[in-house]
Short mmCIF file of C-alpha atoms in Angstrom, two decimals:
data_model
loop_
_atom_site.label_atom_id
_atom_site.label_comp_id
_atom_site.label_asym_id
_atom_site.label_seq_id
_atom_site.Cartn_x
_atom_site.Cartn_y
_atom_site.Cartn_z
CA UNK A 21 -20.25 -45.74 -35.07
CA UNK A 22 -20.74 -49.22 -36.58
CA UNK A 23 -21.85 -49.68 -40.26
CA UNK A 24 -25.99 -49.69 -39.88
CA UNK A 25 -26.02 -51.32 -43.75
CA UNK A 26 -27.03 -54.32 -42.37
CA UNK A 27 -29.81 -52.74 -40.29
CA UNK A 28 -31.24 -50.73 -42.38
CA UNK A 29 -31.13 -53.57 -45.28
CA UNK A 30 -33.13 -55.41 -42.65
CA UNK A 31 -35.68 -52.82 -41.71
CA UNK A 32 -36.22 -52.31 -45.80
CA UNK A 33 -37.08 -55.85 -46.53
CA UNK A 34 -39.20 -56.10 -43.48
CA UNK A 35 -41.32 -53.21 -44.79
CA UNK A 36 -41.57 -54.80 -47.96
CA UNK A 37 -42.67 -58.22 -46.61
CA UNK A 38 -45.23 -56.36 -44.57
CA UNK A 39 -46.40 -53.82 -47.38
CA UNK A 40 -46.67 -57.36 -49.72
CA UNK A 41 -48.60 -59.55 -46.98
CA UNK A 42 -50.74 -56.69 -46.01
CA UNK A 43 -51.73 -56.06 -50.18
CA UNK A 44 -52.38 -59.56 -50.11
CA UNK A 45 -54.64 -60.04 -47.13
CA UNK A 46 -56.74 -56.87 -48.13
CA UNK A 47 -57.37 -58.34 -51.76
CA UNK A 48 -58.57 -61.67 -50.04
CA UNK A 49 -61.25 -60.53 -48.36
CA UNK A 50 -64.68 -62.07 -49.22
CA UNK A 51 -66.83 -59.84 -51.77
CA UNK A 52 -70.60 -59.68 -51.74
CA UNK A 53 -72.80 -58.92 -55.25
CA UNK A 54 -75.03 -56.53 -55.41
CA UNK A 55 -77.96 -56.52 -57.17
CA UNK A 56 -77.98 -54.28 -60.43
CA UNK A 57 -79.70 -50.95 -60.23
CA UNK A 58 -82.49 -51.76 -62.15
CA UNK A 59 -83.79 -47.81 -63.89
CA UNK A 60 -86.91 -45.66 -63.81
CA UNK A 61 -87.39 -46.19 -67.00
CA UNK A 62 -85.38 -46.68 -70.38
CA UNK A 63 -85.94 -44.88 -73.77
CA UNK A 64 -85.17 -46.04 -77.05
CA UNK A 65 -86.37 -46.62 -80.46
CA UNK A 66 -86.52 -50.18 -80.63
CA UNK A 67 -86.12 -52.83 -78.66
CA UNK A 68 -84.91 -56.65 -79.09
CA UNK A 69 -85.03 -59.49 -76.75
CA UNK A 70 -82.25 -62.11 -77.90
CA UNK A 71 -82.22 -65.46 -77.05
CA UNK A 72 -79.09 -67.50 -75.74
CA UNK A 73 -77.73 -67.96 -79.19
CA UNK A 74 -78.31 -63.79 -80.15
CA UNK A 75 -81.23 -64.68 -82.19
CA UNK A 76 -84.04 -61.81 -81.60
CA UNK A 77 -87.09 -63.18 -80.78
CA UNK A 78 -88.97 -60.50 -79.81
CA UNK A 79 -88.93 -56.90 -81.04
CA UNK A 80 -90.72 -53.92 -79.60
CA UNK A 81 -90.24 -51.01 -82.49
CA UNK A 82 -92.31 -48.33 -85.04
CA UNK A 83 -93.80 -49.43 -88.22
CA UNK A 84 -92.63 -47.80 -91.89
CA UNK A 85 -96.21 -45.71 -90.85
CA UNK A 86 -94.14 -44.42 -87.79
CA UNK A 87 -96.81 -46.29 -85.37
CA UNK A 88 -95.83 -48.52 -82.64
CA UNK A 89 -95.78 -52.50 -82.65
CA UNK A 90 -94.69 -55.57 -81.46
CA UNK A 91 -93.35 -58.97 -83.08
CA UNK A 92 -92.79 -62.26 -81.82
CA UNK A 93 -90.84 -65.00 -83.21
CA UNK A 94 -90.32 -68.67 -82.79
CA UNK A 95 -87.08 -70.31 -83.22
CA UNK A 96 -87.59 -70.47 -87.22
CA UNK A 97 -87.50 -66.92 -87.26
CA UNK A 98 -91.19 -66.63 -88.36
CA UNK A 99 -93.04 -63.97 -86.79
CA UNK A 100 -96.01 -65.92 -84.76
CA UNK A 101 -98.18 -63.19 -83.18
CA UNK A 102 -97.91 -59.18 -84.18
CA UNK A 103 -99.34 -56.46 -81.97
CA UNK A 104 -99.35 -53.27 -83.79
CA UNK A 105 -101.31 -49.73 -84.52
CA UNK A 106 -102.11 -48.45 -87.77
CA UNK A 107 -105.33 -48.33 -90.27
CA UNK A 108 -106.60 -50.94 -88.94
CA UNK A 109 -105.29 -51.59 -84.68
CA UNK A 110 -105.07 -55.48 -83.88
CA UNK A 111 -103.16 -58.64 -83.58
CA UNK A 112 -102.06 -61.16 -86.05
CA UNK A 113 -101.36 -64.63 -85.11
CA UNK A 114 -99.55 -66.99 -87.56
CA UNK A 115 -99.02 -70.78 -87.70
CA UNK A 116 -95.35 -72.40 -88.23
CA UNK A 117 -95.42 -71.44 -91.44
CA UNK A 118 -95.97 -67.61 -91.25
CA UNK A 119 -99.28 -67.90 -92.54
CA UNK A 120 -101.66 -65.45 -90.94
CA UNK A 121 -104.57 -67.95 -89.45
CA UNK A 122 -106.12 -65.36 -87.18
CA UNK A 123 -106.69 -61.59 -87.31
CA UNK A 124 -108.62 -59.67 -84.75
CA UNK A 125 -108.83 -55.62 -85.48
CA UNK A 126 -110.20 -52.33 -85.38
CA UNK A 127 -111.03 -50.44 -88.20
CA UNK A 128 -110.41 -46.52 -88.36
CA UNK A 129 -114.88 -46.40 -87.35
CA UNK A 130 -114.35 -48.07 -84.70
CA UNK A 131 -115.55 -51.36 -85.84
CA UNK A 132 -113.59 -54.40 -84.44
CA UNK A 133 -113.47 -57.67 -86.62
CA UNK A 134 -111.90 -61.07 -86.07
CA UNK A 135 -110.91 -63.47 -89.27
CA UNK A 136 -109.59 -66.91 -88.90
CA UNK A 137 -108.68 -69.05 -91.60
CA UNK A 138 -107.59 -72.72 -91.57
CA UNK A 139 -105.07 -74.75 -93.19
CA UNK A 140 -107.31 -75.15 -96.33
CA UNK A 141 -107.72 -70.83 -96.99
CA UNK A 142 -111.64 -71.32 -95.70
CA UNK A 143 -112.34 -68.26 -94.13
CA UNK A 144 -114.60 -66.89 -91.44
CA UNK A 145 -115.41 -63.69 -89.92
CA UNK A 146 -116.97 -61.40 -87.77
CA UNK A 147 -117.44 -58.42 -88.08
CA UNK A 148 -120.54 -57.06 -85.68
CA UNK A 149 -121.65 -53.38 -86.62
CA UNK A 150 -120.78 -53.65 -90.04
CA UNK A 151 -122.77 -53.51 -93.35
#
């Protein structure tokens, strides 16, 4: 019998060429995304929506009072409108400055109310139902 070295050398690289070219032609396939499972629902405590820089800007979360409420803020980091529940239910709006310039609520009766005040601390409300 001749020496089959040289064969069988030849049949091992071959396999290895093919195993290699066949690796590489799988991997090159074209992938398609899929969108992201989006969930039922999600539970948590609080909540923060970050801007593009990682600066929250909004914040869904519970008062010291344990109540729920939300805050948003401008790029300043001042809290512009607040959405909350607690001895009194309502909204808060603020100007640049933080400075509460409108207030609309309910009181614990029942009674709703709406303040505004201007740059100048005059101040105006009303407050139907109440005495």
């Amino acid at each position: 019998m001749s020496d089959c070295r040289p064969v069988l050398t030849l049949c091992l690289l071959s396999s290895l060429l093919g195993g290699l070219a066949g690796g590489w032609m799988s991997s090159a396939r074209s992938v398609t995304a899929e969108e992201p499972a989006v969930p039922a629902s999600l539970t948590a405590n609080e909540f923060r929506l970050v801007d593009r820089t990682g600066q929250v800007r909004a914040l869904l979360s519970f008062t010291t009072d344990g109540e729920p409420s939300l805050s948003l803020k401008d790029r300043n980091d001042v809290t512009r409108v607040w959405v909350g529940i607690g001895a009194e239910t309502g909204t808060a709006i603020r100007d640049v400055d933080g400075k509460t310039r409108a207030v609309l609520s309910m009181d614990g009766n029942g009674f709703p109310s709406l303040v505004v005040r201007d740059r100048n601390r005059q101040m105006s409300a009303f407050q139907p139902g109440s005495k």
